[in-house]
Amino acid sequence: MPMAVAWIASRTEDAVRDAWDVYRENCWDWHFKESRIEFEGPVTGGFFLEARSKASMHLLVLSESYDHVTGEVDADAKWMSAGAAEQALLTALSIPCFEATGVTGLEGIRVSIPPIEWIDLKCFSDVREDYYSAVGARRGATGRYDKVLVPRKGLILLWPASKPRTPLPQLVRPDGPGYMPLFCAAQWIATSGGKVDFDPCDTGRWQIAFQELLDRISSNEVRISGVRDGARQLIDGVVFAACQVDYPFSDAANELGWSEVYYLQSCPYLDEEHWRRGFDDSFRNRSDVRWRHLLVAKEDIARFWPFELTSPPKSGAAGRPSSMHLIQAEFGERAARGEVESTLKVQAQLLAEWLVKNYRENPPAGRKAIENRIRAAYNKARRA
């Protein structure tokens, strides 16, 4: 449960790992303690290495409060507080959005916890180990659940990972035969074929583009396919009629993730690797993904939106065509993995070399220019 709450509150793998007992028992910290030499001897103090205690809900909330006071964590970087995340999880279990299990009885048998019980269950601590019960109870007593587990898949579906925050990705043109990611088609429409630049967080622009695209899809004028049960299949477009959309670059919490209504979730297309890792377009509800990796036919997009790309796609930077959107996206990925260099100069040089190696067709970027563009993000990552 602490790992689940850590994920809901922060949506980072680091926070989940810090609440993982297997990890914590291998972490040792220095603690200052005082002791008296003999019965009436002098009091001395020193530091002792001790393994971290097991994760608990109380410790999670206490640690968060301490970090806020000491300024070791950016409150704006979190989705919600640990307390609010715990309440959201209990609400999801009582609906139920998914089912939890716990060990109960003197025999120590793992059982499913009835959803209705979560209305009254509370977290208690017994020798630094959490358990759930309506009232405090001894181990093995009726109504007490130890070692409570929730399904990882349910958590990810209900509280998905943060979408990458980047400028508009490089435009993908609907040239030739074949299919293209649904997001790329929406971007082609929203930017009028690369002629219009706009703030990616402008939901209004995306609403217009997706409405036009989904109207053509629902009337089967634009062919669409998706992956289901490991196989790609053509989809009857009528299922997308009046479909609600979780727009790209939008991190705002909404009711779509809590309902049984199927909706379209769209993520920015950065490259093939991100797309296959789950940053894709999918047709889903809170408990099921009906189709993922949605693609639309290029020739259909070109027929209904025959924009001519008369100038290179804009990256969000003023002046000549730039590759800074790729640099920023790559640095964001490295920072998320903790791969931040000791100096900004070294970081910028490595990113410049990465760009030349992986995107030879794009304009190169100088080290100084990269330093200026990522300076704020780099300083924030270093502090973290």
Short mmCIF file of C-alpha atoms in Angstrom, two decimals, residues 98-305:
data_model
loop_
_atom_site.label_atom_id
_atom_site.label_comp_id
_atom_site.label_asym_id
_atom_site.label_seq_id
_atom_site.Cartn_x
_atom_site.Cartn_y
_atom_site.Cartn_z
CA PHE A 98 -9.87 -2.95 -8.70
CA GLU A 99 -9.60 -5.46 -5.87
CA ALA A 100 -7.12 -5.70 -3.01
CA THR A 101 -6.02 -8.82 -1.12
CA GLY A 102 -4.76 -9.29 2.43
CA VAL A 103 -3.59 -11.99 4.82
CA THR A 104 -6.08 -12.74 7.59
CA GLY A 105 -6.86 -15.33 10.25
CA LEU A 106 -4.54 -17.37 12.42
CA GLU A 107 -3.78 -19.60 9.41
CA GLY A 108 -2.44 -16.60 7.49
CA ILE A 109 -4.49 -17.17 4.33
CA ARG A 110 -4.49 -14.49 1.60
CA VAL A 111 -8.05 -13.50 0.68
CA SER A 112 -9.84 -10.87 -1.39
CA ILE A 113 -11.01 -7.90 0.65
CA PRO A 114 -14.71 -7.09 -0.05
CA PRO A 115 -15.04 -3.58 -1.52
CA ILE A 116 -17.72 -2.53 0.96
CA GLU A 117 -15.32 -3.07 3.86
CA TRP A 118 -13.02 -0.30 2.59
CA ILE A 119 -15.62 2.26 3.69
CA ASP A 120 -14.66 1.53 7.33
CA LEU A 121 -11.13 0.08 7.10
CA LYS A 122 -8.30 2.22 8.51
CA CYS A 123 -4.53 1.83 8.59
CA PHE A 124 -2.96 0.77 11.90
CA SER A 125 0.63 -0.07 12.80
CA ASP A 126 1.75 -3.17 14.69
CA VAL A 127 5.49 -3.39 15.44
CA ARG A 128 6.22 -1.01 12.52
CA GLU A 129 4.12 -3.06 10.11
CA ASP A 130 0.88 -1.73 8.64
CA TYR A 131 -2.41 -3.57 8.77
CA TYR A 132 -6.00 -2.60 7.95
CA SER A 133 -9.00 -3.00 10.22
CA ALA A 134 -12.14 -1.13 11.25
CA VAL A 135 -10.66 -0.92 14.75
CA GLY A 136 -7.29 -1.85 16.18
CA ALA A 137 -7.08 -5.64 16.46
CA ARG A 138 -4.54 -8.31 17.36
CA ARG A 139 -2.91 -10.41 14.65
CA GLY A 140 -5.20 -13.16 13.38
CA ALA A 141 -8.38 -11.46 14.59
CA THR A 142 -11.45 -11.36 12.37
CA GLY A 143 -11.62 -8.22 10.24
CA ARG A 144 -7.86 -7.56 10.31
CA TYR A 145 -5.88 -7.66 7.04
CA ASP A 146 -2.07 -7.83 6.98
CA LYS A 147 0.30 -7.49 4.00
CA VAL A 148 -2.34 -5.81 1.83
CA LEU A 149 -1.57 -5.81 -1.91
CA VAL A 150 -3.21 -3.98 -4.83
CA PRO A 151 -2.76 -4.82 -8.55
CA ARG A 152 -0.08 -2.85 -10.37
CA LYS A 153 -2.06 -2.86 -13.64
CA GLY A 154 -5.08 -1.29 -11.95
CA LEU A 155 -2.94 1.51 -10.53
CA ILE A 156 -1.33 2.29 -13.89
CA LEU A 157 -4.67 2.35 -15.70
CA LEU A 158 -6.30 4.64 -13.14
CA TRP A 159 -3.26 6.83 -12.43
CA PRO A 160 -1.12 6.71 -15.60
CA ALA A 161 2.43 8.01 -15.78
CA SER A 162 2.97 11.68 -16.54
CA LYS A 163 3.01 12.51 -20.21
CA PRO A 164 6.34 13.93 -21.39
CA ARG A 165 6.37 17.72 -21.21
CA THR A 166 8.02 18.88 -24.43
CA PRO A 167 7.40 21.40 -27.21
CA LEU A 168 5.57 20.14 -30.27
CA PRO A 169 7.38 17.07 -31.64
CA GLN A 170 8.80 17.02 -35.13
CA LEU A 171 5.97 16.91 -37.64
CA VAL A 172 5.23 13.62 -39.44
CA ARG A 173 3.88 14.13 -42.96
CA PRO A 174 1.15 11.90 -44.43
CA ASP A 175 3.26 11.05 -47.46
CA GLY A 176 2.84 7.85 -49.46
CA PRO A 177 0.99 4.66 -48.53
CA GLY A 178 0.75 3.06 -45.11
CA TYR A 179 -0.37 4.28 -41.70
CA MET A 180 0.74 6.94 -39.19
CA PRO A 181 0.14 7.35 -35.42
CA LEU A 182 -3.19 9.01 -34.67
CA PHE A 183 -1.46 11.80 -32.70
CA CYS A 184 0.69 12.65 -35.75
CA ALA A 185 -2.45 13.04 -37.85
CA ALA A 186 -4.00 15.32 -35.21
CA GLN A 187 -0.80 17.39 -35.09
CA TRP A 188 -0.82 17.65 -38.89
CA ILE A 189 -4.37 19.06 -38.72
CA ALA A 190 -3.75 21.32 -35.70
CA THR A 191 -0.67 22.92 -37.27
CA SER A 192 -2.24 23.17 -40.77
CA GLY A 193 0.55 21.05 -42.17
CA GLY A 194 3.31 22.74 -40.18
CA LYS A 195 2.34 26.32 -41.07
CA VAL A 196 0.93 27.20 -37.64
CA ASP A 197 2.86 27.06 -34.38
CA PHE A 198 0.99 27.04 -31.05
CA ASP A 199 1.41 26.24 -27.38
CA PRO A 200 1.09 22.42 -27.04
CA CYS A 201 -0.83 22.96 -23.77
CA ASP A 202 -3.53 24.88 -25.68
CA THR A 203 -6.31 22.29 -25.37
CA GLY A 204 -8.65 24.36 -27.52
CA ARG A 205 -6.48 23.86 -30.61
CA TRP A 206 -6.34 20.11 -30.00
CA GLN A 207 -10.12 19.94 -29.51
CA ILE A 208 -10.76 21.35 -32.97
CA ALA A 209 -8.21 19.04 -34.63
CA PHE A 210 -9.42 15.88 -32.88
CA GLN A 211 -13.06 16.75 -33.59
CA GLU A 212 -12.36 17.03 -37.31
CA LEU A 213 -10.34 13.82 -37.30
CA LEU A 214 -12.82 11.77 -35.24
CA ASP A 215 -15.75 12.92 -37.40
CA ARG A 216 -14.00 11.48 -40.47
CA ILE A 217 -13.02 8.32 -38.58
CA SER A 218 -16.53 7.70 -37.22
CA SER A 219 -17.98 7.92 -40.73
CA ASN A 220 -15.27 5.47 -41.93
CA GLU A 221 -13.79 8.06 -44.29
CA VAL A 222 -10.48 7.73 -42.47
CA ARG A 223 -9.37 4.14 -41.87
CA ILE A 224 -8.06 3.33 -38.39
CA SER A 225 -6.41 0.24 -36.91
CA GLY A 226 -5.28 -0.80 -33.44
CA VAL A 227 -3.59 -3.62 -31.55
CA ARG A 228 -5.73 -6.01 -29.51
CA ASP A 229 -4.65 -9.34 -28.04
CA GLY A 230 -1.26 -8.86 -29.66
CA ALA A 231 -2.60 -8.53 -33.22
CA ARG A 232 -3.33 -5.45 -35.32
CA GLN A 233 -6.86 -5.17 -36.69
CA LEU A 234 -9.00 -2.67 -38.61
CA ILE A 235 -11.55 -0.91 -36.41
CA ASP A 236 -15.07 0.10 -37.38
CA GLY A 237 -14.88 3.87 -37.04
CA VAL A 238 -18.38 4.19 -35.60
CA VAL A 239 -17.02 3.26 -32.14
CA PHE A 240 -15.31 6.68 -32.09
CA ALA A 241 -18.56 8.62 -32.69
CA ALA A 242 -19.00 11.28 -29.97
CA CYS A 243 -15.87 9.87 -28.31
CA GLN A 244 -14.42 11.80 -25.36
CA VAL A 245 -10.69 12.58 -25.58
CA ASP A 246 -7.84 12.84 -23.08
CA TYR A 247 -5.82 15.36 -25.10
CA PRO A 248 -2.02 15.26 -25.51
CA PHE A 249 0.05 17.47 -23.18
CA SER A 250 -2.90 17.67 -20.80
CA ASP A 251 -2.07 16.51 -17.27
CA ALA A 252 -5.23 17.88 -15.73
CA ALA A 253 -7.09 15.29 -13.67
CA ASN A 254 -10.49 14.43 -15.18
CA GLU A 255 -13.34 12.03 -14.64
CA LEU A 256 -12.51 9.88 -17.68
CA GLY A 257 -10.06 7.68 -15.77
CA TRP A 258 -12.70 6.87 -13.15
CA SER A 259 -15.56 5.87 -15.43
CA GLU A 260 -16.54 2.80 -17.41
CA VAL A 261 -17.01 4.92 -20.54
CA TYR A 262 -14.44 4.21 -23.25
CA TYR A 263 -12.46 7.25 -24.36
CA LEU A 264 -9.48 8.13 -26.57
CA GLN A 265 -6.21 8.77 -24.74
CA SER A 266 -3.59 10.46 -26.92
CA CYS A 267 0.12 10.92 -26.14
CA PRO A 268 2.70 12.97 -28.09
CA TYR A 269 4.68 10.91 -30.58
CA LEU A 270 8.38 11.53 -29.84
CA ASP A 271 9.89 8.50 -31.52
CA GLU A 272 9.28 4.79 -32.14
CA GLU A 273 10.81 3.75 -28.79
CA HIS A 274 8.53 5.99 -26.71
CA TRP A 275 5.53 4.94 -28.78
CA ARG A 276 6.10 1.23 -28.17
CA ARG A 277 6.75 1.81 -24.45
CA GLY A 278 3.19 3.05 -23.99
CA PHE A 279 3.27 6.74 -24.93
CA ASP A 280 0.78 6.03 -27.69
CA ASP A 281 -2.88 6.50 -28.62
CA SER A 282 -5.36 4.05 -27.10
CA PHE A 283 -9.10 3.46 -26.79
CA ARG A 284 -9.76 2.57 -23.15
CA ASN A 285 -11.69 2.98 -19.94
CA ARG A 286 -10.58 2.74 -16.30
CA SER A 287 -10.18 -1.03 -16.31
CA ASP A 288 -9.59 -2.07 -19.90
CA VAL A 289 -7.59 -1.09 -22.99
CA ARG A 290 -9.64 -2.20 -25.98
CA TRP A 291 -7.15 -1.03 -28.63
CA ARG A 292 -3.67 0.48 -28.27
CA HIS A 293 -1.10 1.80 -30.77
CA LEU A 294 -3.82 3.42 -32.95
CA LEU A 295 -2.81 4.19 -36.56
CA VAL A 296 -4.68 6.00 -39.34
CA ALA A 297 -4.22 5.70 -43.11
CA LYS A 298 -1.83 8.34 -44.51
CA GLU A 299 -3.61 8.69 -47.85
CA ASP A 300 -6.91 9.42 -46.08
CA ILE A 301 -5.30 12.18 -44.03
CA ALA A 302 -3.64 13.63 -47.13
CA ARG A 303 -6.96 13.56 -49.02
CA PHE A 304 -9.02 15.44 -46.43
CA TRP A 305 -6.26 17.74 -45.15
#
